[in-house]
Short mmCIF file of C-alpha atoms in Angstrom, two decimals:
data_model
loop_
_atom_site.label_atom_id
_atom_site.label_comp_id
_atom_site.label_asym_id
_atom_site.label_seq_id
_atom_site.Cartn_x
_atom_site.Cartn_y
_atom_site.Cartn_z
CA MET A 1 0.00 0.00 0.00
CA LYS A 2 1.19 3.52 -0.79
CA ILE A 3 0.54 6.92 0.72
CA ARG A 4 -1.61 7.77 -2.32
CA ASP A 5 -4.04 4.97 -1.36
CA LEU A 6 -4.89 6.60 1.97
CA GLU A 7 -7.83 8.92 2.48
CA ILE A 8 -7.48 12.35 4.08
CA GLY A 9 -7.47 12.10 7.87
CA GLN A 10 -6.43 8.47 7.89
CA GLN A 11 -3.37 7.32 9.77
CA GLY A 12 -0.66 5.14 8.37
CA ARG A 13 2.54 3.49 9.44
CA VAL A 14 5.72 3.05 7.39
CA VAL A 15 6.41 -0.66 6.99
CA GLY A 16 9.23 -0.53 4.47
CA PHE A 17 10.80 0.99 1.39
CA GLU A 18 10.89 -0.06 -2.23
CA PRO A 19 14.38 -1.04 -3.33
CA GLY A 20 16.30 1.46 -5.42
CA ASP A 21 16.90 5.17 -4.92
CA ARG A 22 18.97 5.08 -1.74
CA THR A 23 19.59 8.80 -1.66
CA TYR A 24 15.94 9.76 -1.59
CA ARG A 25 15.13 6.99 0.88
CA GLN A 26 17.88 8.26 3.19
CA LYS A 27 16.54 11.79 2.88
CA LEU A 28 13.08 10.67 4.01
CA ILE A 29 14.54 8.65 6.88
CA GLN A 30 16.68 11.57 8.06
CA ILE A 31 13.71 13.90 8.10
CA GLY A 32 11.82 11.43 10.28
CA LEU A 33 9.87 9.14 7.96
CA SER A 34 11.67 6.03 9.16
CA LYS A 35 10.41 2.48 9.33
CA GLY A 36 7.72 2.09 11.99
CA SER A 37 6.94 5.81 12.16
CA GLU A 38 3.29 6.80 12.12
CA PHE A 39 1.73 9.66 10.24
CA THR A 40 -1.59 11.25 9.32
CA LEU A 41 -2.53 12.23 5.78
CA ILE A 42 -3.54 15.86 6.13
CA ARG A 43 -4.47 16.95 2.66
CA LYS A 44 -4.02 16.21 -1.00
CA ALA A 45 -3.89 18.69 -3.86
CA PRO A 46 -6.95 18.59 -6.18
CA LEU A 47 -5.33 16.08 -8.53
CA GLY A 48 -3.93 13.99 -5.66
CA ASP A 49 -0.39 15.24 -6.09
CA PRO A 50 1.35 16.37 -3.91
CA ALA A 51 0.10 15.08 -0.58
CA GLU A 52 0.88 16.49 2.85
CA ILE A 53 1.45 14.27 5.87
CA ASN A 54 2.05 14.99 9.54
CA CYS A 55 4.75 12.74 10.90
CA GLY A 56 5.34 13.31 14.60
CA GLY A 57 4.63 17.03 14.39
CA ILE A 58 6.65 17.45 11.20
CA LEU A 59 4.70 18.43 8.10
CA LEU A 60 6.00 16.85 4.92
CA THR A 61 4.70 17.50 1.43
CA LEU A 62 5.61 14.69 -0.95
CA ARG A 63 5.18 14.23 -4.67
CA LYS A 64 3.26 11.17 -5.75
CA GLY A 65 6.14 9.61 -7.66
CA GLU A 66 8.59 10.17 -4.83
CA SER A 67 6.33 9.04 -2.03
CA ASP A 68 5.72 5.77 -3.86
CA ILE A 69 9.01 4.39 -2.54
CA VAL A 70 7.40 4.30 0.91
CA ILE A 71 5.36 1.19 1.69
CA VAL A 72 2.70 1.89 4.31
CA GLU A 73 -0.15 0.21 6.12
CA ARG A 74 -3.38 1.76 7.37
CA ILE A 75 -3.79 1.91 11.15
CA MET B 1 45.91 34.51 24.53
CA LYS B 2 44.85 30.96 23.72
CA GLN B 3 43.08 30.09 20.49
CA THR B 4 40.11 27.75 20.22
CA THR B 5 38.09 26.81 17.16
CA ILE B 6 34.51 25.63 17.44
CA ALA B 7 32.02 24.52 14.78
CA LEU B 8 28.26 24.96 15.04
CA ALA B 9 26.26 22.10 13.55
CA GLY B 10 22.52 21.51 13.47
CA ASN B 11 19.39 20.87 11.42
CA PRO B 12 17.96 23.57 9.16
CA ASN B 13 15.69 25.92 11.16
CA CYS B 14 17.02 24.85 14.55
CA GLY B 15 18.03 28.43 15.33
CA LYS B 16 21.71 27.80 14.68
CA THR B 17 22.37 31.25 13.29
CA THR B 18 20.53 32.88 16.20
CA VAL B 19 22.83 31.09 18.64
CA PHE B 20 25.81 31.99 16.47
CA ASN B 21 24.81 35.67 16.58
CA ALA B 22 24.26 35.52 20.33
CA LEU B 23 27.75 34.02 20.75
CA THR B 24 29.73 36.28 18.46
CA GLY B 25 27.73 39.51 18.44
CA SER B 26 28.72 41.69 15.51
CA ARG B 27 32.21 40.27 14.96
CA GLN B 28 31.38 38.17 11.90
CA ARG B 29 32.77 37.51 8.45
CA VAL B 30 30.87 36.01 5.54
CA GLY B 31 32.69 34.01 2.88
CA ASN B 32 32.37 30.89 0.79
CA TRP B 33 33.54 27.36 1.31
CA PRO B 34 36.26 26.58 -1.24
CA GLY B 35 34.89 25.19 -4.49
CA VAL B 36 31.20 25.36 -3.67
CA THR B 37 28.59 28.07 -3.42
CA VAL B 38 27.83 27.34 0.20
CA GLU B 39 28.05 30.32 2.49
CA ARG B 40 30.66 30.23 5.22
CA LEU B 41 30.01 32.30 8.31
CA GLU B 42 32.76 32.92 10.85
CA GLY B 43 32.86 34.96 14.01
CA ASN B 44 34.97 35.57 17.08
CA TYR B 45 34.41 36.04 20.76
CA SER B 46 36.63 36.17 23.81
CA HIS B 47 35.90 34.17 26.89
CA ALA B 48 38.08 33.48 29.93
CA ASP B 49 41.36 34.59 28.27
CA THR B 50 40.66 32.56 25.16
CA ASP B 51 40.00 33.82 21.69
CA VAL B 52 37.33 31.61 20.18
CA LEU B 53 36.79 31.30 16.44
CA ALA B 54 33.27 30.06 15.73
CA VAL B 55 32.41 28.55 12.33
CA ASP B 56 28.72 28.25 11.46
CA LEU B 57 28.26 25.10 9.35
CA PRO B 58 25.32 24.84 6.92
CA GLY B 59 22.08 23.41 8.33
CA ILE B 60 21.91 19.67 7.62
CA TYR B 61 19.90 16.62 8.61
CA SER B 62 22.78 14.19 8.25
CA PHE B 63 26.49 13.85 7.49
CA SER B 64 25.92 11.50 4.58
CA ALA B 65 27.45 13.88 2.00
CA HIS B 66 24.53 13.64 -0.42
CA SER B 67 24.58 17.43 -0.88
CA PRO B 68 27.32 20.08 -0.91
CA ASP B 69 26.05 21.32 2.49
CA GLU B 70 26.52 17.92 4.09
CA GLU B 71 29.87 17.39 2.43
CA VAL B 72 31.22 20.76 3.51
CA SER B 73 30.09 20.19 7.10
CA ARG B 74 31.53 16.74 7.32
CA ASN B 75 34.85 17.58 5.72
CA TYR B 76 35.26 20.54 8.01
CA ILE B 77 34.71 18.44 11.13
CA LEU B 78 36.94 15.60 9.93
CA GLN B 79 39.75 17.59 8.37
CA SER B 80 39.94 20.85 10.28
CA LYS B 81 39.32 19.14 13.61
CA PRO B 82 37.60 21.95 15.52
CA ASP B 83 38.32 21.81 19.27
CA VAL B 84 34.62 21.56 20.05
CA VAL B 85 31.59 20.73 17.89
CA VAL B 86 28.52 22.54 19.18
CA ASN B 87 25.42 20.62 18.13
CA ILE B 88 22.37 22.87 18.22
CA ILE B 89 19.05 21.15 18.72
CA ASP B 90 15.53 22.53 18.40
CA ALA B 91 14.05 21.54 21.77
CA THR B 92 10.55 21.42 20.30
CA ASN B 93 11.65 18.75 17.83
CA LEU B 94 14.09 16.74 19.88
CA GLU B 95 13.66 13.36 18.21
CA ARG B 96 14.33 14.49 14.68
CA ASN B 97 17.22 16.74 15.69
CA LEU B 98 18.95 13.98 17.66
CA TYR B 99 19.45 12.03 14.42
CA LEU B 100 22.38 14.31 13.60
CA THR B 101 23.62 13.97 17.19
CA THR B 102 23.82 10.18 16.88
CA GLN B 103 26.13 10.67 13.91
CA LEU B 104 28.32 13.08 15.84
CA LEU B 105 28.51 10.47 18.61
CA ASP B 106 29.64 7.93 15.99
CA MET B 107 32.31 10.37 14.80
CA LYS B 108 33.74 10.64 18.33
CA VAL B 109 34.25 14.39 18.35
CA PRO B 110 34.34 16.62 21.46
CA LEU B 111 30.71 17.61 21.73
CA VAL B 112 28.52 20.22 23.42
CA VAL B 113 24.77 19.92 22.85
CA VAL B 114 22.63 23.05 22.90
CA LEU B 115 18.89 22.79 23.49
CA ASN B 116 17.63 25.87 21.69
CA MET B 117 14.13 27.36 21.78
CA MET B 118 13.53 26.19 25.32
CA ASP B 119 10.86 28.89 25.73
CA LEU B 120 8.84 27.43 22.83
CA ALA B 121 9.23 23.94 24.26
CA GLU B 122 7.80 25.20 27.53
CA GLN B 123 4.92 26.88 25.73
CA ARG B 124 4.15 23.56 24.10
CA HIS B 125 4.22 21.85 27.50
CA LEU B 126 7.29 19.80 26.76
CA GLU B 127 9.36 19.03 29.82
CA ILE B 128 12.91 17.98 29.05
CA GLU B 129 15.13 16.60 31.79
CA VAL B 130 18.32 18.35 30.75
CA GLU B 131 20.60 16.72 33.35
CA HIS B 132 19.30 13.31 32.47
CA LEU B 133 19.87 13.90 28.76
CA ALA B 134 23.43 15.07 29.46
CA LYS B 135 24.08 11.89 31.42
CA HIS B 136 22.80 9.71 28.58
CA LEU B 137 24.78 11.57 25.94
CA ASP B 138 27.85 11.87 28.20
CA CYS B 139 28.44 15.48 27.14
CA PRO B 140 27.30 18.90 28.39
CA VAL B 141 23.72 19.81 27.42
CA ILE B 142 22.97 23.53 27.73
CA PRO B 143 19.41 24.89 27.51
CA VAL B 144 19.31 28.27 25.79
CA VAL B 145 16.90 30.73 24.25
CA GLY B 146 19.00 32.07 21.38
CA SER B 147 16.60 34.88 20.52
CA LYS B 148 16.77 36.30 24.07
CA GLY B 149 20.38 35.39 24.80
CA THR B 150 19.53 33.30 27.88
CA GLY B 151 21.98 30.55 28.63
CA ILE B 152 24.71 31.88 26.32
CA ASP B 153 27.16 32.48 29.21
CA ALA B 154 26.63 28.92 30.44
CA LEU B 155 27.22 27.74 26.88
CA LYS B 156 30.52 29.66 26.65
CA ASP B 157 31.63 28.09 29.94
CA ALA B 158 30.74 24.60 28.71
CA ILE B 159 32.59 25.14 25.42
CA ALA B 160 35.69 26.37 27.28
CA LYS B 161 35.59 23.31 29.54
CA VAL B 162 35.33 20.81 26.69
CA ALA B 163 38.00 22.67 24.68
CA LEU B 164 40.32 22.18 27.65
CA SER B 165 39.47 18.58 28.52
CA HIS B 166 38.85 17.36 24.95
CA HIS B 167 36.32 15.03 26.51
CA ILE B 168 34.84 12.60 24.03
CA SER B 169 31.51 11.03 24.82
CA SER B 170 31.64 7.34 25.65
CA THR B 171 28.03 6.94 24.50
CA SER B 172 27.59 5.12 21.25
CA VAL B 173 24.58 3.85 19.39
CA VAL B 174 24.33 0.07 19.52
CA TYR B 175 23.07 -1.28 16.22
CA ASP B 176 21.41 -4.55 15.29
CA SER B 177 23.56 -7.56 16.26
CA GLN B 178 24.19 -8.43 12.60
CA VAL B 179 25.43 -4.90 11.94
CA GLU B 180 27.55 -4.98 15.09
CA ALA B 181 29.14 -8.24 13.90
CA ALA B 182 30.02 -6.59 10.58
CA ILE B 183 31.43 -3.53 12.39
CA ALA B 184 33.57 -5.77 14.60
CA LEU B 185 34.88 -7.53 11.51
CA LEU B 186 35.65 -4.32 9.61
CA MET B 187 37.12 -2.25 12.45
CA PRO B 188 40.59 -3.87 12.55
CA MET B 189 40.76 -3.78 8.75
CA VAL B 190 40.16 -0.04 8.57
CA ALA B 191 42.19 0.87 11.68
CA ASN B 192 45.19 2.10 9.65
CA ALA B 193 43.18 4.15 7.18
CA ALA B 194 41.23 5.65 10.08
CA ALA B 195 44.39 6.61 11.96
CA GLU B 196 45.89 8.23 8.84
CA ASN B 197 42.77 10.34 8.41
CA HIS B 198 42.35 11.05 12.14
CA ALA B 199 38.95 9.37 12.03
CA ASP B 200 37.40 6.88 14.41
CA PRO B 201 37.65 3.27 13.14
CA ARG B 202 34.15 2.36 14.32
CA TRP B 203 32.71 5.36 12.52
CA LEU B 204 34.58 4.43 9.36
CA ALA B 205 33.28 0.86 9.54
CA ILE B 206 29.69 2.10 9.95
CA LYS B 207 30.12 4.48 7.02
CA LEU B 208 31.45 1.66 4.82
CA LEU B 209 28.35 -0.35 5.66
CA GLU B 210 26.25 2.66 4.66
CA GLU B 211 28.08 2.52 1.30
CA ASP B 212 29.35 6.00 1.88
CA GLN B 213 31.44 7.52 -0.92
CA LEU B 214 33.96 9.29 1.30
CA ALA B 215 34.52 6.22 3.46
CA MET B 216 35.27 4.22 0.33
CA GLU B 217 37.79 6.85 -0.78
CA ILE B 218 39.51 6.93 2.62
CA THR B 219 39.96 3.17 2.58
CA ALA B 220 40.93 3.24 -1.12
CA ASN B 221 38.11 0.76 -1.72
CA ALA B 222 40.35 -1.97 -0.26
CA HIS B 223 37.54 -3.77 1.56
CA ALA B 224 34.86 -3.63 -1.12
CA ASP B 225 34.54 -7.45 -1.20
CA VAL B 226 34.16 -7.81 2.56
CA VAL B 227 31.64 -4.96 2.67
CA ALA B 228 29.59 -6.48 -0.16
CA THR B 229 29.50 -9.88 1.58
CA GLU B 230 28.50 -8.30 4.87
CA LEU B 231 25.79 -6.17 3.25
CA ALA B 232 24.30 -9.27 1.63
CA ARG B 233 24.51 -11.19 4.92
CA ILE B 234 22.82 -8.42 6.91
CA SER B 235 19.93 -7.98 4.51
CA ARG B 236 19.46 -11.76 4.35
CA HIS B 237 19.23 -11.99 8.16
CA VAL B 238 17.30 -8.82 8.90
CA GLY B 239 15.26 -8.58 5.71
CA ASP B 240 16.08 -4.93 5.03
CA ALA B 241 18.81 -3.00 3.26
CA THR B 242 21.70 -2.22 5.63
CA ASP B 243 21.27 1.56 5.53
CA ILE B 244 17.68 1.09 6.76
CA VAL B 245 18.86 -1.23 9.55
CA ILE B 246 21.47 1.33 10.64
CA ALA B 247 18.89 4.15 10.57
CA ASP B 248 16.58 1.94 12.66
CA GLY B 249 19.39 1.57 15.19
CA ARG B 250 19.78 5.34 15.41
CA TYR B 251 16.05 5.91 15.83
CA GLY B 252 15.85 3.11 18.40
CA PHE B 253 18.50 4.90 20.45
CA ILE B 254 16.66 8.23 20.03
CA HIS B 255 13.24 6.85 21.00
CA GLY B 256 14.76 5.21 24.07
CA LEU B 257 16.30 8.55 25.05
CA ALA B 258 13.10 10.48 24.36
CA ARG B 259 11.00 8.13 26.48
CA ASP B 260 13.41 8.73 29.35
CA VAL B 261 13.90 12.50 29.21
CA ILE B 262 10.81 14.07 27.59
CA HIS B 263 7.51 14.46 29.35
CA ARG B 264 4.60 15.82 27.39
CA ARG B 265 2.25 17.33 29.90
CA LEU B 266 -0.49 17.75 27.38
CA GLU B 267 -0.60 17.72 23.65
CA LEU B 268 -1.59 20.96 21.97
CA ARG B 269 -3.39 19.73 18.89
CA ARG B 270 -3.62 22.88 16.90
CA THR B 271 -0.75 25.28 16.34
CA VAL B 272 -0.98 28.65 14.65
CA THR B 273 0.38 27.11 11.43
CA ASP B 274 -2.47 24.61 11.40
CA ILE B 275 -5.06 27.35 11.73
CA ILE B 276 -3.50 29.46 8.96
CA ASP B 277 -3.20 26.39 6.72
CA ARG B 278 -6.86 25.54 7.29
CA VAL B 279 -7.90 28.90 5.89
CA ILE B 280 -5.45 29.54 3.06
CA LEU B 281 -5.26 25.94 1.87
CA ASN B 282 -9.02 25.52 1.97
CA ARG B 283 -10.48 24.19 -1.33
CA ALA B 284 -13.15 26.88 -1.56
CA LEU B 285 -11.30 29.82 -0.02
CA GLY B 286 -7.82 29.16 -1.43
CA ILE B 287 -8.22 30.54 -4.96
CA PRO B 288 -10.29 33.63 -4.02
CA LEU B 289 -7.75 34.41 -1.28
CA PHE B 290 -4.93 34.05 -3.80
CA PHE B 291 -6.59 36.56 -6.15
CA LEU B 292 -7.29 38.90 -3.25
CA ILE B 293 -3.63 38.88 -2.21
CA MET B 294 -2.46 39.33 -5.81
CA TYR B 295 -4.88 42.23 -6.17
CA ALA B 296 -3.52 43.77 -2.96
CA VAL B 297 0.06 43.40 -4.22
CA PHE B 298 -0.76 45.05 -7.57
CA PHE B 299 -2.73 47.78 -5.84
CA LEU B 300 0.21 48.52 -3.53
CA THR B 301 2.87 48.55 -6.25
CA ILE B 302 0.94 50.31 -8.98
CA GLY B 303 -1.72 52.31 -7.15
CA VAL B 304 0.14 53.42 -4.03
CA GLY B 305 3.64 53.17 -5.50
CA GLY B 306 2.60 55.20 -8.56
CA ALA B 307 1.01 57.92 -6.45
CA ILE B 308 4.19 58.34 -4.36
CA HIS B 309 6.35 58.34 -7.49
#
């Protein structure tokens, strides 16, 4: 499941990362979107891209293509 | 007079420059780091018969050298060997900010941690046990309010003390047992390269496992085979890429710390930013508000500006 599959207001948890792009993955981890971290989907732009999440008080706005490397589950 | 050099490191928006200004006052010089368009800010202050040169490093989340900012910061700490590294932390965002601290602990540099924006943390009902945190990190932790200058004298004292003692924290992040096994294997192999570059062998081993470019250069890629075998072994056992496992180790350490030293008295759900966002990012109000603001801007520049002209 990806962040784009969540509805606004729903909470998710990071369960893993797609293989590949290490640099971008590291960037997300350093900012706080690490494995096991929980977040809330706050809002999506009208066409669903980008989406804003709140991860432990940190607001992150991610592009669809980029956020697809994050594998999440709904909680 | 004695000379001391200190480097200020911290996340973007942690108030690093505010603390830098509070330390050095108006005695500052702006320049560039050699070869890159990253601003270099230097300043001086005198404290207890010592002339202190403070270098403000760019704001970074990590020392992984993925960007010029990170590279400049890391090279400065490794090559210029400042007497003290002052790690500035936004007290309202302790967990995220400590990620950089765990890397400084790995690097085994003389460290002073500054908890900045303590007034905001209090407003948000965050209680941080400063003494307790200092004990865990085995380095001085100084609470300050950079914007008001509170705590700056205590910070200068702490810096002077560490500059004298060169105390290096004995705290280190303990990683997953598979990663630790790989570190133990690599450490003796990289000991010589580490000593030549005045780096810590454990740090170098960790960096090799993170497939870090600079670490590979330092070791002249001599252990590429061993590293590759270890990386494969770790991901087979743990089920994740090694850099994720190492990051997990760092966050595990941070969450353990946070549980011990932070007490949230009550959670304030809605901050000012949230309220502003609710209005200006509203589906219905957003576009009309945008036009209203654009109209106001044009009115000011053309209407009012023209009349004055």
